[in-house]
Each structure stands twice: as structure tokens, then as C-alpha cells.
Coordinates of N, CA and C in Angstrom, one line a residue:
X16 N -12.6 1.9 -110.8 CA -12.3 2.4 -109.0 C -13.0 2.2 -108.2
X17 N -13.1 1.4 -107.0 CA -13.9 1.0 -106.2 C -14.3 2.5 -105.2
X18 N -15.7 2.1 -105.0 CA -16.0 3.2 -103.7 C -15.0 3.7 -102.8
X19 N -14.3 1.9 -102.0 CA -13.3 2.4 -101.3 C -12.3 3.0 -101.5
X20 N -11.7 3.0 -102.6 CA -10.4 4.1 -103.0 C -10.7 5.2 -103.3
X21 N -12.1 5.5 -103.7 CA -12.3 7.0 -103.8 C -12.9 7.9 -102.8
X22 N -12.9 7.3 -101.5 CA -13.5 7.9 -100.3 C -12.5 8.3 -99.7
X23 N -12.6 9.6 -99.3 CA -11.7 10.0 -98.5 C -11.7 9.5 -97.0
X24 N -10.7 9.2 -96.0 CA -11.0 9.1 -94.5 C -11.5 10.0 -94.0
X25 N -12.4 10.0 -93.0 CA -12.8 11.4 -92.0 C -11.8 12.1 -91.3
X26 N -11.5 13.5 -91.2 CA -10.2 13.7 -90.9 C -9.8 13.6 -89.6
X27 N -11.1 13.4 -88.8 CA -10.1 13.0 -87.3 C -9.3 11.9 -87.3
X28 N -10.4 10.8 -88.0 CA -9.7 9.8 -88.0 C -8.3 9.1 -88.8
X29 N -8.2 10.2 -89.7 CA -7.2 10.2 -90.4 C -5.7 10.6 -89.3
X30 N -6.3 12.0 -88.8 CA -5.0 12.1 -87.7 C -5.0 11.7 -86.9
X31 N -5.9 10.2 -85.9 CA -5.3 9.7 -85.2 C -4.8 8.3 -85.9
X32 N -4.8 8.1 -86.8 CA -4.1 7.0 -87.3 C -2.9 7.3 -87.7
X33 N -2.8 8.8 -88.1 CA -1.2 8.9 -88.5 C -0.3 9.2 -87.3
X34 N -1.1 9.5 -85.8 CA -0.3 9.9 -85.2 C 0.1 8.4 -84.4
X35 N -0.8 7.4 -84.3 CA -0.4 6.1 -84.0 C 0.8 5.4 -84.9
X36 N 0.8 5.7 -86.2 CA 2.0 5.3 -87.3 C 2.9 6.1 -86.9
X37 N 3.1 7.3 -86.3 CA 4.5 7.8 -86.0 C 4.6 8.4 -84.5
X38 N 5.0 7.7 -83.9 CA 5.2 8.4 -82.9 C 6.5 8.9 -82.5
X39 N 6.6 10.0 -81.7 CA 8.0 10.6 -81.5 C 8.6 10.3 -80.6
X40 N 9.5 10.7 -80.3 CA 10.8 9.6 -79.3 C 9.9 9.9 -77.8
X41 N 9.6 11.5 -77.7 CA 9.3 11.3 -76.3 C 7.9 10.5 -76.1
X42 N 7.0 10.3 -76.9 CA 6.1 9.4 -76.9 C 6.9 8.0 -76.5
X43 N 7.6 7.8 -77.2 CA 8.4 6.5 -77.1 C 8.5 5.8 -75.7
X44 N 9.3 7.2 -75.1 CA 9.9 6.9 -74.0 C 8.7 6.7 -72.8
X45 N 7.7 7.7 -72.8 CA 6.6 7.8 -72.1 C 5.9 5.9 -71.9
X46 N 6.1 5.6 -73.4 CA 4.9 4.1 -73.6 C 6.2 3.2 -72.6
X47 N 7.4 3.7 -72.5 CA 8.3 2.5 -72.1 C 8.2 2.5 -70.5
X48 N 8.3 3.7 -69.9 CA 7.9 4.1 -68.6 C 6.8 3.2 -68.3
X49 N 5.7 3.7 -68.9 CA 4.3 3.1 -68.9 C 4.4 1.4 -68.7
X50 N 5.1 1.1 -69.5 CA 5.4 -0.6 -69.5 C 6.3 -1.1 -68.4
X51 N 6.8 -0.6 -67.9 CA 7.9 -0.5 -66.7 C 7.0 -0.5 -65.5
X52 N 6.1 0.8 -65.5 CA 4.9 1.2 -64.1 C 4.0 -0.7 -64.2
X53 N 3.7 -1.1 -65.4 CA 2.7 -2.2 -65.6 C 3.4 -3.4 -65.1
X54 N 5.1 -3.4 -65.7 CA 5.7 -4.7 -65.1 C 5.7 -4.8 -64.1
X55 N 6.3 -3.7 -63.2 CA 6.3 -4.1 -61.6 C 5.5 -3.4 -61.0
X56 N 4.4 -3.8 -61.6 CA 2.5 -3.7 -61.0 C 2.7 -2.4 -60.0
X57 N 3.1 -1.5 -60.3 CA 3.3 0.1 -59.3 C 1.9 0.3 -59.2
X58 N 1.7 0.8 -58.3 CA 0.0 1.2 -57.9 C -0.3 2.7 -57.8
X59 N -0.9 3.4 -57.7 CA -1.5 4.6 -57.8 C -0.4 5.3 -56.5
X60 N -0.2 5.9 -56.2 CA 0.7 6.9 -54.8 C 2.2 6.0 -55.1
X61 N 2.7 5.2 -55.7 CA 3.7 4.4 -55.4 C 4.8 5.8 -56.3
X62 N 5.9 5.6 -55.8 CA 7.2 6.7 -56.2 C 7.9 5.7 -57.5
X63 N 7.7 6.5 -58.7 CA 8.2 6.0 -60.0 C 10.0 5.7 -59.4
X64 N 10.6 4.4 -59.6 CA 12.1 4.9 -59.5 C 13.3 5.6 -60.2
X65 N 13.9 6.1 -59.3 CA 14.7 7.6 -59.9 C 15.4 7.3 -61.1
X66 N 15.5 5.4 -61.3 CA 16.7 5.4 -62.6 C 15.8 5.0 -63.8
X67 N 14.8 5.1 -63.5 CA 13.8 5.1 -65.0 C 13.5 6.5 -65.3
X68 N 14.0 7.4 -64.6 CA 13.3 8.9 -65.2 C 15.1 9.6 -65.5
X69 N 16.3 8.8 -66.0 CA 17.5 9.2 -66.0 C 17.5 9.1 -67.5
X70 N 18.1 10.3 -68.0 CA 18.5 10.5 -69.9 C 19.0 8.8 -70.3
X71 N 20.0 8.7 -69.6 CA 21.2 7.6 -69.9 C 20.3 6.3 -69.9
X72 N 19.6 6.4 -69.2 CA 18.6 5.0 -68.9 C 17.9 4.7 -70.5
X73 N 17.4 5.9 -71.4 CA 16.5 5.7 -72.5 C 17.8 6.4 -73.6
X74 N 18.8 6.8 -73.6 CA 19.6 7.3 -74.6 C 19.4 8.5 -75.3
X75 N 18.4 9.4 -74.2 CA 17.9 10.9 -74.7 C 18.2 12.1 -73.9
X76 N 17.9 12.9 -74.6 CA 18.6 14.4 -73.9 C 17.6 14.7 -73.0
X77 N 17.9 15.1 -72.1 CA 17.3 15.8 -70.5 C 15.6 16.3 -71.3
X78 N 16.0 16.9 -72.3 CA 15.1 18.0 -73.1 C 13.9 16.8 -73.3
X79 N 14.5 16.0 -74.1 CA 13.4 14.7 -74.5 C 12.6 13.8 -73.4
X80 N 13.6 13.6 -72.1 CA 13.1 12.7 -71.0 C 12.0 14.1 -70.5
X81 N 12.0 14.9 -70.3 CA 11.1 16.3 -69.7 C 9.7 15.9 -70.8
X82 N 10.2 16.4 -71.8 CA 8.8 16.2 -72.6 C 8.2 14.5 -72.2
X83 N 8.9 13.6 -72.3 CA 8.4 12.0 -71.9 C 7.4 12.4 -70.8
X84 N 8.1 13.0 -69.9 CA 7.3 12.8 -68.4 C 6.0 14.0 -68.6
X85 N 6.4 14.8 -69.5 CA 4.9 16.0 -70.0 C 4.0 15.0 -70.0
X86 N 4.3 13.9 -71.3 CA 3.4 13.2 -72.0 C 2.4 12.4 -71.0
X87 N 3.2 11.8 -69.6 CA 2.9 10.8 -68.8 C 1.5 11.4 -68.0
X88 N 2.5 12.7 -67.5 CA 1.6 13.8 -66.3 C 0.2 13.8 -67.1
X89 N 0.2 14.5 -68.4 CA -0.8 15.1 -69.7 C -2.0 13.4 -69.3
X90 N -1.5 12.5 -69.5 CA -2.1 11.2 -69.5 C -2.9 10.5 -68.4
X91 N -2.3 11.4 -67.1 CA -2.9 11.2 -65.8 C -2.3 10.0 -65.4
X92 N -0.9 9.6 -65.7 CA -0.3 8.6 -65.6 C 0.6 8.8 -64.0
X93 N 1.1 9.7 -64.0 CA 2.0 10.1 -63.3 C 1.8 11.6 -63.1
X94 N 2.2 12.1 -61.6 CA 2.1 13.2 -61.1 C 3.6 13.5 -60.4
X95 N 3.9 14.9 -60.1 CA 5.3 15.4 -60.1 C 5.1 16.1 -58.8
X96 N 5.7 15.6 -57.7 CA 5.6 16.7 -56.7 C 7.6 17.1 -56.2
X97 N 7.1 18.4 -55.5 CA 8.6 18.9 -55.4 C 8.9 19.4 -53.9
X98 N 10.2 19.6 -53.4 CA 10.3 19.4 -52.2 C 10.5 18.2 -51.5
X99 N 10.9 18.3 -49.8 CA 11.6 17.1 -49.4 C 10.5 16.1 -49.6
X100 N 10.9 14.8 -50.1 CA 10.1 14.1 -50.3 C 8.8 13.7 -51.7
X101 N 9.9 14.4 -52.2 CA 9.0 14.7 -53.7 C 9.6 13.7 -54.6
X102 N 9.3 14.0 -56.2 CA 9.8 13.5 -56.9 C 8.4 12.7 -58.2
X103 N 8.3 11.8 -58.8 CA 7.5 11.3 -59.8 C 6.9 10.1 -58.8
X104 N 5.2 10.5 -59.0 CA 4.5 9.1 -58.3 C 3.6 8.5 -59.4
X105 N 3.1 7.3 -59.5 CA 2.2 6.7 -60.0 C 1.1 7.6 -59.8
X106 N -0.1 8.0 -60.5 CA -0.9 8.3 -60.6 C -2.4 7.5 -61.4
X107 N -3.4 8.1 -61.2 CA -4.7 6.7 -62.0 C -5.3 8.0 -62.5
X108 N -6.3 7.4 -63.4 CA -7.2 8.3 -64.3 C -8.3 8.0 -64.1
X109 N -9.1 8.8 -63.3 CA -10.4 8.8 -63.2 C -11.9 8.6 -64.5
X110 N -12.7 8.1 -64.1 CA -13.5 7.9 -65.2 C -14.3 9.1 -65.8
X111 N -14.5 10.3 -65.0 CA -14.7 11.4 -65.1 C -13.9 12.3 -66.1
X112 N -12.5 11.9 -65.5 CA -11.5 12.8 -66.4 C -11.5 12.3 -67.9
X113 N -11.4 10.7 -68.1 CA -11.3 10.0 -69.1 C -12.6 10.4 -70.1
X114 N -13.6 10.8 -69.3 CA -14.7 11.3 -70.3 C -14.7 12.8 -70.8
X115 N -14.2 13.0 -69.7 CA -13.8 14.6 -70.6 C -13.1 14.7 -71.6
X116 N -11.6 14.3 -71.4 CA -10.6 13.9 -72.2 C -11.5 13.9 -73.8
X117 N -12.1 12.5 -73.8 CA -12.7 12.2 -74.9 C -13.6 12.8 -75.5
X118 N -14.6 13.8 -74.3 CA -15.3 15.0 -75.2 C -14.6 15.7 -76.1
X119 N -13.8 16.6 -75.4 CA -12.8 17.3 -76.1 C -12.2 16.8 -77.3
X120 N -11.8 15.9 -77.7 CA -11.7 15.2 -79.0 C -12.3 15.6 -79.8
X121 N -13.9 15.5 -79.5 CA -15.1 15.6 -80.6 C -15.6 16.9 -80.4
X122 N -14.8 18.1 -80.1 CA -15.5 19.1 -79.5 C -15.5 19.7 -80.9
X123 N -14.8 19.8 -81.8 CA -15.0 20.5 -82.7 C -15.2 19.7 -83.9
X124 N -15.6 18.5 -84.0 CA -16.4 17.7 -85.3 C -16.9 16.6 -84.2
X125 N -18.3 17.1 -83.8 CA -18.9 16.0 -82.7 C -19.4 15.2 -84.0
X126 N -19.6 14.0 -83.3 CA -20.4 13.1 -84.1 C -21.8 13.2 -84.6
X127 N -22.4 12.8 -85.0 CA -24.1 13.0 -85.5 C -24.8 12.6 -84.6
X128 N -25.8 12.8 -84.3 CA -27.0 11.7 -83.4 C -27.2 10.5 -84.2
X129 N -27.4 10.8 -85.4 CA -27.3 9.1 -85.6 C -26.2 8.2 -85.8
X130 N -24.8 9.0 -85.5 CA -23.6 8.1 -85.2 C -23.6 6.8 -83.5
X131 N -24.0 8.5 -82.7 CA -24.2 8.1 -81.3 C -25.5 6.7 -81.3
X132 N -26.3 6.7 -82.0 CA -27.7 5.9 -81.7 C -27.3 5.0 -82.3
X133 N -26.7 4.7 -83.5 CA -25.7 3.5 -84.3 C -25.2 2.5 -83.1
X134 N -24.5 3.1 -82.3 CA -23.7 2.6 -81.1 C -24.8 2.3 -80.3
X135 N -25.2 2.8 -79.8 CA -26.4 3.0 -78.7 C -27.1 1.8 -78.8
X136 N -27.8 1.9 -80.0 CA -28.5 0.7 -80.3 C -27.6 -0.9 -79.8
X137 N -26.7 -1.1 -80.1 CA -25.8 -2.1 -79.9 C -25.7 -2.3 -78.7
X138 N -25.1 -1.2 -77.8 CA -24.5 -1.5 -76.8 C -25.3 -1.5 -75.7
X139 N -26.5 -0.8 -75.6 CA -27.4 -0.6 -74.5 C -28.3 -1.8 -74.1
X140 N -29.0 -2.4 -75.3 CA -29.5 -3.9 -75.0 C -28.7 -4.9 -74.4
X141 N -27.4 -4.8 -74.7 CA -26.3 -5.6 -74.2 C -26.2 -5.0 -72.6
X142 N -26.1 -4.0 -72.7 CA -26.1 -3.3 -71.1 C -27.3 -4.0 -70.1
X143 N -28.2 -3.7 -70.7 CA -29.6 -3.9 -69.8 C -29.6 -5.7 -69.5
X144 N -29.4 -6.4 -70.5 CA -29.5 -7.9 -70.3 C -28.1 -8.2 -69.4
X145 N -27.1 -7.5 -69.6 CA -25.8 -8.2 -68.7 C -26.3 -7.8 -67.2
X146 N -27.2 -7.1 -66.7 CA -27.2 -6.9 -65.3 C -28.8 -7.7 -65.0
X147 N -29.3 -7.7 -65.7 CA -30.6 -8.6 -65.4 C -30.1 -9.8 -64.4
X148 N -30.9 -9.5 -63.0 CA -31.0 -10.5 -61.9 C -29.4 -10.6 -61.5
X149 N -28.6 -9.4 -61.8 CA -27.3 -9.3 -61.0 C -27.2 -8.5 -60.4
X150 N -28.2 -7.5 -60.2 CA -28.1 -5.9 -59.0 C -28.7 -6.5 -57.9
X151 N -27.5 -5.5 -56.7 CA -27.9 -6.3 -55.9 C -29.3 -5.5 -55.3
X152 N -29.5 -5.4 -53.9 CA -30.9 -4.6 -53.8 C -30.4 -3.1 -53.5
X153 N -29.2 -3.1 -53.1 CA -28.9 -1.7 -52.9 C -28.9 -1.0 -54.7
X154 N -28.3 -1.7 -55.4 CA -27.9 -1.4 -56.8 C -29.4 -0.9 -57.7
X155 N -30.3 -2.1 -57.2 CA -31.5 -1.9 -58.1 C -32.5 -0.5 -57.4
X156 N -32.2 -0.2 -56.4 CA -32.8 1.1 -55.2 C -32.4 2.1 -55.8
X157 N -31.1 1.9 -56.1 CA -30.1 3.2 -56.9 C -30.8 3.9 -58.2
X158 N -31.2 2.3 -58.9 CA -31.6 2.9 -60.3 C -32.7 3.3 -60.3
X159 N -33.5 2.5 -59.3 CA -35.2 3.1 -59.6 C -35.0 4.2 -59.1
X160 N -34.0 4.6 -58.4 CA -34.3 6.4 -57.4 C -34.3 6.9 -58.8
X161 N -33.5 7.1 -59.8 CA -33.5 8.0 -60.8 C -34.5 8.1 -61.3
X162 N -35.3 7.6 -61.3 CA -36.6 7.5 -62.5 C -37.8 8.4 -61.2
X163 N -37.5 8.2 -59.6 CA -38.4 9.0 -59.3 C -37.8 10.9 -59.6
X164 N -37.1 11.1 -59.7 CA -36.9 12.7 -60.1 C -37.3 13.3 -61.3
X165 N -38.4 12.3 -62.0 CA -38.6 13.0 -62.8 C -40.2 12.2 -63.3
X166 N -40.8 11.1 -62.0 CA -42.1 11.0 -62.2 C -43.4 12.1 -61.9
X167 N -43.1 13.0 -61.3 CA -44.1 14.2 -60.9 C -44.0 15.0 -62.3
X168 N -44.9 15.6 -62.7 CA -45.7 16.5 -63.8 C -44.4 17.9 -63.8
X169 N -43.8 18.2 -64.7 CA -42.8 19.7 -64.1 C -43.5 20.7 -64.2
X170 N -43.6 21.5 -63.7 CA -44.2 22.8 -63.4 C -43.9 24.1 -64.4
X171 N -42.6 23.9 -65.0 CA -42.1 24.9 -65.6 C -41.4 24.2 -66.7
X172 N -41.0 25.2 -67.6 CA -40.0 24.6 -68.7 C -38.9 24.1 -68.7
X173 N -38.2 24.7 -67.6 CA -36.6 24.5 -66.9 C -36.8 23.2 -66.2
X174 N -38.1 23.0 -65.7 CA -38.2 21.6 -64.8 C -38.2 20.5 -65.7
X175 N -38.8 21.1 -66.6 CA -38.9 19.8 -67.3 C -37.7 19.6 -68.4
X176 N -36.8 20.5 -68.9 CA -36.0 20.4 -69.3 C -34.6 19.4 -68.3
X177 N -34.8 19.8 -67.1 CA -34.0 19.2 -66.1 C -34.9 17.4 -65.9
X178 N -35.7 17.4 -66.0 CA -36.2 16.3 -65.9 C -36.0 15.2 -67.2
X179 N -35.6 15.7 -68.6 CA -34.6 14.9 -69.5 C -33.9 14.9 -69.7
X180 N -33.0 15.6 -69.0 CA -31.5 15.2 -68.1 C -31.2 13.7 -67.2
X181 N -32.6 14.2 -66.3 CA -32.5 13.0 -65.6 C -32.8 11.9 -65.7
X182 N -33.5 11.9 -66.9 CA -34.2 10.4 -67.7 C -32.3 9.8 -68.0
X183 N -31.6 10.6 -68.8 CA -30.3 10.2 -69.3 C -29.7 9.1 -67.7
X184 N -29.8 9.7 -66.4 CA -29.5 9.3 -65.1 C -29.8 8.3 -65.3
X185 N -30.7 7.3 -65.4 CA -31.1 6.2 -65.9 C -30.1 5.1 -66.4
X186 N -29.8 5.8 -67.8 CA -28.8 4.9 -68.2 C -27.4 4.9 -67.9
X187 N -26.7 6.2 -67.3 CA -25.8 6.4 -66.7 C -25.6 5.5 -65.2
X188 N -26.9 5.1 -64.5 CA -27.0 4.8 -63.4 C -26.4 3.1 -63.9
X189 N -27.2 2.8 -64.7 CA -27.2 1.3 -65.3 C -25.8 1.1 -65.6
X190 N -25.2 1.8 -66.5 CA -23.8 1.7 -66.6 C -22.7 1.6 -65.6
X191 N -23.3 2.6 -64.6 CA -22.1 2.1 -63.5 C -22.1 0.6 -63.1
X192 N -23.4 0.2 -62.9 CA -23.3 -1.2 -62.3 C -22.9 -2.4 -63.1
X193 N -22.5 -2.2 -64.4 CA -22.1 -3.1 -65.4 C -21.1 -3.7 -64.9
X194 N -20.9 -5.4 -64.6 CA -19.7 -6.1 -64.3 C -18.8 -5.6 -65.3
X195 N -19.1 -5.5 -66.5 CA -18.2 -5.6 -67.9 C -17.8 -3.7 -67.5
X196 N -16.7 -3.3 -67.3 CA -16.1 -2.3 -66.9 C -16.1 -1.4 -68.2
X197 N -15.8 -1.9 -69.4 CA -15.3 -1.5 -70.7 C -16.8 -1.1 -71.5
X198 N -17.8 -1.8 -71.2 CA -19.1 -1.9 -71.7 C -19.8 -0.6 -71.1
X199 N -19.6 -0.8 -69.8 CA -20.0 0.3 -69.0 C -19.6 1.6 -69.6
X200 N -18.1 1.6 -69.3 CA -17.7 2.9 -70.0 C -18.0 3.4 -70.9
X201 N -18.2 2.8 -72.1 CA -18.7 3.3 -73.5 C -20.0 3.8 -73.3
X202 N -21.0 3.3 -72.6 CA -22.0 3.4 -72.7 C -22.4 5.0 -72.1
X203 N -21.6 5.2 -70.7 CA -21.7 6.5 -70.1 C -20.8 7.5 -71.1
X204 N -19.9 7.6 -72.0 CA -19.7 7.9 -72.8 C -20.1 9.0 -73.8
X205 N -21.2 7.5 -74.5 CA -22.5 7.9 -75.2 C -23.3 8.7 -74.7
X206 N -23.3 8.6 -73.4 CA -24.5 9.8 -73.0 C -24.2 10.5 -72.6
X207 N -22.7 10.6 -72.3 CA -22.4 12.4 -72.0 C -21.6 13.1 -73.2
X208 N -21.9 12.4 -74.8 CA -22.2 13.2 -76.0 C -22.9 13.6 -75.8
X209 N -24.2 12.9 -76.0 CA -25.5 13.4 -76.1 C -25.5 14.8 -75.0
X210 N -25.6 15.0 -73.7 CA -25.6 15.7 -73.1 C -24.8 17.2 -73.1
X211 N -23.2 16.9 -74.1 CA -22.7 17.8 -74.4 C -23.2 18.4 -75.5
X212 N -23.7 17.4 -76.7 CA -23.9 18.4 -77.9 C -25.1 19.7 -77.9
X213 N -24.8 20.9 -78.3 CA -25.8 21.7 -78.7 C -26.7 21.6 -79.4
X214 N -26.8 20.6 -80.2 CA -28.3 20.1 -80.9 C -29.1 19.4 -80.0
X215 N -28.1 18.2 -79.3 CA -28.8 17.3 -78.4 C -29.8 18.7 -77.0
X216 N -28.8 19.5 -77.0 CA -29.6 20.3 -75.2 C -30.5 21.4 -76.4
X217 N -30.7 21.5 -77.5 CA -31.8 22.6 -77.9 C -32.8 21.6 -78.0
X218 N -32.9 20.1 -78.7 CA -33.7 19.5 -78.4 C -34.5 19.0 -76.9
X219 N -33.7 19.3 -76.2 CA -34.2 18.6 -74.9 C -35.1 19.5 -74.2
X220 N -34.8 20.9 -74.8 CA -35.2 22.1 -74.1 C -36.8 22.1 -75.1
X221 N -37.4 21.6 -75.7 CA -38.4 21.6 -76.5 C -39.7 20.5 -75.8
X222 N -40.3 21.5 -75.9 CA -41.4 21.2 -74.5 C -42.2 19.7 -75.4
X223 N -42.3 18.8 -74.8 CA -43.2 17.7 -75.3 C -43.9 16.6 -74.0
X224 N -45.1 17.1 -73.8 CA -45.7 16.6 -72.9 C -45.8 15.0 -72.9
X225 N -45.8 14.5 -74.1 CA -46.1 12.7 -74.3 C -44.5 12.2 -73.3
X226 N -43.5 12.6 -74.1 CA -42.0 12.2 -73.8 C -42.0 11.5 -72.7
X227 N -42.4 12.4 -71.3 CA -42.2 11.8 -69.9 C -42.6 10.6 -70.0
X228 N -43.6 10.3 -70.3 CA -44.9 9.1 -70.0 C -44.1 8.0 -70.9
X229 N -43.8 8.3 -72.2 CA -43.1 7.1 -72.8 C -41.9 6.6 -72.5
X230 N -40.9 7.4 -71.9 CA -39.5 7.1 -71.4 C -39.9 6.4 -70.0
X231 N -41.1 7.1 -69.3 CA -41.0 5.9 -67.9 C -41.4 5.0 -68.1
X232 N -42.5 4.7 -68.9 CA -43.3 3.4 -69.1 C -41.8 2.2 -70.0
X233 N -40.7 2.4 -70.4 CA -40.0 2.2 -71.2 C -39.3 1.2 -69.8
X234 N -38.3 2.6 -69.1 CA -37.7 2.3 -68.0 C -38.2 1.4 -67.0
X235 N -39.7 2.0 -66.5 CA -40.3 0.8 -65.8 C -40.2 -0.5 -65.7
X236 N -40.8 -1.3 -67.5 CA -40.6 -2.4 -67.9 C -39.5 -3.0 -67.6
X237 N -38.1 -2.2 -67.8 CA -36.8 -2.5 -68.1 C -36.5 -2.7 -66.3
X238 N -37.1 -1.8 -65.5 CA -36.8 -2.3 -64.0 C -37.3 -3.6 -63.4
X239 N -38.6 -3.7 -64.1 CA -39.3 -5.3 -64.0 C -38.4 -6.4 -64.6
X240 N -37.9 -6.4 -66.0 CA -37.4 -7.5 -66.3 C -35.8 -7.4 -65.7
X241 N -35.4 -6.3 -65.4 CA -34.0 -6.5 -64.5 C -34.6 -7.1 -63.2
X242 N -35.4 -7.2 -62.6 CA -35.5 -7.5 -61.3 C -35.9 -8.9 -61.4
X243 N -36.3 -9.1 -62.6 CA -37.1 -10.6 -62.9 C -35.9 -11.7 -63.3
X244 N -34.6 -10.8 -63.6 CA -33.7 -11.9 -64.4 C -33.9 -12.0 -65.5
X245 N -34.8 -11.6 -65.8 CA -35.2 -12.1 -67.6 C -34.5 -11.0 -68.8
X246 N -33.1 -11.3 -69.2 CA -32.3 -10.9 -69.7 C -32.8 -10.6 -71.3
X247 N -33.3 -11.4 -71.8 CA -33.8 -11.5 -73.2 C -34.8 -10.3 -73.1
X248 N -35.9 -10.2 -72.1 CA -36.8 -8.9 -72.0 C -36.6 -7.9 -71.8
X249 N -35.2 -7.9 -70.6 CA -34.7 -6.8 -70.6 C -33.5 -6.0 -72.2
X250 N -33.4 -6.9 -72.8 CA -32.3 -6.6 -74.3 C -33.6 -6.1 -75.1
X251 N -34.3 -7.1 -74.9 CA -35.6 -6.3 -76.4 C -36.3 -4.9 -75.8
X252 N -36.5 -4.7 -74.5 CA -37.1 -3.5 -74.3 C -36.1 -2.2 -74.3
X253 N -35.0 -2.5 -74.1 CA -33.9 -1.8 -74.5 C -33.6 -1.3 -75.7
X254 N -33.5 -2.2 -76.4 CA -33.6 -2.1 -77.9 C -34.7 -1.4 -78.8
X255 N -36.2 -1.4 -78.0 CA -37.3 -0.6 -78.6 C -36.8 0.6 -77.8
X256 N -36.4 1.0 -77.2 CA -36.1 2.2 -76.4 C -35.4 3.0 -77.3
X257 N -34.2 2.4 -77.4 CA -33.4 3.1 -78.1 C -33.5 3.4 -79.8
X258 N -34.3 2.3 -80.4 CA -34.9 2.4 -81.5 C -35.7 4.1 -81.5
X259 N -37.0 3.9 -80.6 CA -37.6 5.0 -80.0 C -37.3 6.4 -80.2
X260 N -35.9 6.3 -79.1 CA -35.3 7.6 -78.7 C -34.8 8.1 -79.8
X261 N -34.1 7.1 -80.7 CA -33.2 7.9 -82.2 C -34.2 8.4 -82.9
X262 N -35.3 7.8 -83.1 CA -36.6 8.6 -84.5 C -36.7 9.6 -84.1
X263 N -37.2 10.0 -82.3 CA -37.1 11.3 -81.7 C -36.3 12.2 -82.0
X264 N -35.0 12.2 -81.4 CA -33.9 12.9 -81.5 C -33.7 13.6 -83.2
X265 N -33.6 12.5 -84.1 CA -33.6 12.5 -85.5 C -34.7 13.5 -86.1
X266 N -36.0 12.9 -85.3 CA -37.5 13.8 -86.4 C -37.0 15.8 -85.6
X267 N -36.6 15.6 -84.3 CA -36.6 16.8 -83.7 C -35.5 17.4 -84.1
X268 N -34.4 17.2 -84.5 CA -33.0 17.6 -85.2 C -33.5 18.1 -86.3
X269 N -34.2 17.8 -87.1 CA -34.9 18.4 -88.5 C -35.7 19.3 -88.3
X270 N -36.6 19.2 -87.3 CA -37.1 20.4 -86.9 C -36.2 21.6 -86.3
X271 N -35.5 21.6 -85.4 CA -34.5 22.7 -85.1 C -33.7 23.2 -86.4
X272 N -33.3 22.0 -87.2 CA -32.4 22.7 -87.8 C -33.3 23.9 -89.1
X273 N -34.7 23.2 -89.4 CA -35.5 24.2 -90.1 C -36.0 25.1 -89.5

């Protein structure tokens, strides 16, 4: 028997795939309404036509339709208002809200540091390459400003911890400037996971006088490559940065566990 046949799927992935295979009736109706919203090009703030929300439109009971509307509201696609002028209106999901929902998905089964960096090592270099030579003066200044938050030597352990978190802001700002919205979103999500994980916060609180200088060196060189429009150099520097960061985080994780 092959390894593929004997290896059990990860519990979370198994649960997700099962839910995708067996949608419930309210989920099916919610999906239909969502498709109607997209097909009719409704925008946030537009009222959902009342006839779309009638039980007979979907051949469902009132209770099932109410559940479907709850699904849409939970997903952030609609919002309900009562009173004069009330009804169901199209809403939009903010990036912060989406990130928080995804963070909650992994709350009780967080990925490992190695899992996160396996993806960061692939995506962050492409992110850096994609913005090289493409940032406006304003965007470049905003990216450079994130470095200034941790240029000075920290006076206290708490300040050093805040500086470690500020280093991640460089990557967040870079991701926000990506023309590839999906690439930027995934990179932001990975940084959010790192910030929220208890193991990572414990590592960030460890004193390391040389770490700030190392991070600054990588990021200053990245800024120069991005400013020069040298995408290959930006990709290479970011790749080296991610490899070094992964090695440090994994080493420190072992120390914390020990």
C-alpha cells in the first residue's frame, strides 16, 4: 500500500473539503443570491430586490430562506436594516475583516512556523520583484517610513519588542502596494498569522541586539533595488531575507520549547 493511501488527511483540510462537497440548502440559496448580485452588478449600498428574497423564488421555506440570509450576512456580503427604508442591502467585506476571519479559522490548529515560511519564501520574493520600479514617490516614501520606526537603538525590552513588530510593517506596506491584489492579500495574511501566534510572540520578545541590524540591512538593500527598478535583485534579496528569517525563527522556536 502506498504512502498516499496510508496517510490520513489533516483534520482541518478534511473538514473543509467535506463542507465543500456537501453544501446545505441555506448555503445553496445563499450562493444563488450571491450569483444574482454579481450578475446584476449590484454595488455595496444597493438594495437587494425583494423578489430575490421570497421563499417561492427559491422553492424553500421561510425558515430556510432566513438561514440563507444569515449566511450572506455572516459572509459580509449583505446587511439588514429595519424601519422605514429598510431591507437587505449589498455590503462589502473589508480586507481586515477577511484576515480576521481567516485567523480565526486557524485559531485552534495554527500552522507551524515552517509551514508559513514555506509559502513566504515563494511569495515574498515575487512580491518584491513585482513592485520594483513601479512605486510612486508617495508609496516609496511610505515604505521607507516603516524602517524609521526601528532605526534607533531600543531603550527597553518593550521597545525592542515593538520594533520587532514594526519590522513586519515593512512587509505589510509592501504587500499593500502590490498591483496583484491576491498576492498582496496572501502576504498580509501570512504576516498576520506570525503576529498572532503565541510561539512567534514569545520569540519576538527575546532580546537579540544584532537582529535589528540584520533586518535593516536586508530592507535597505531591498529599497535600493526597488527604487532602481531591479526586479531580479529585489527578488534575490527578499529570498535571502526570508531564508534567514525562517532559520532564525525555527532556531528560536526550539530554544523556547526547550
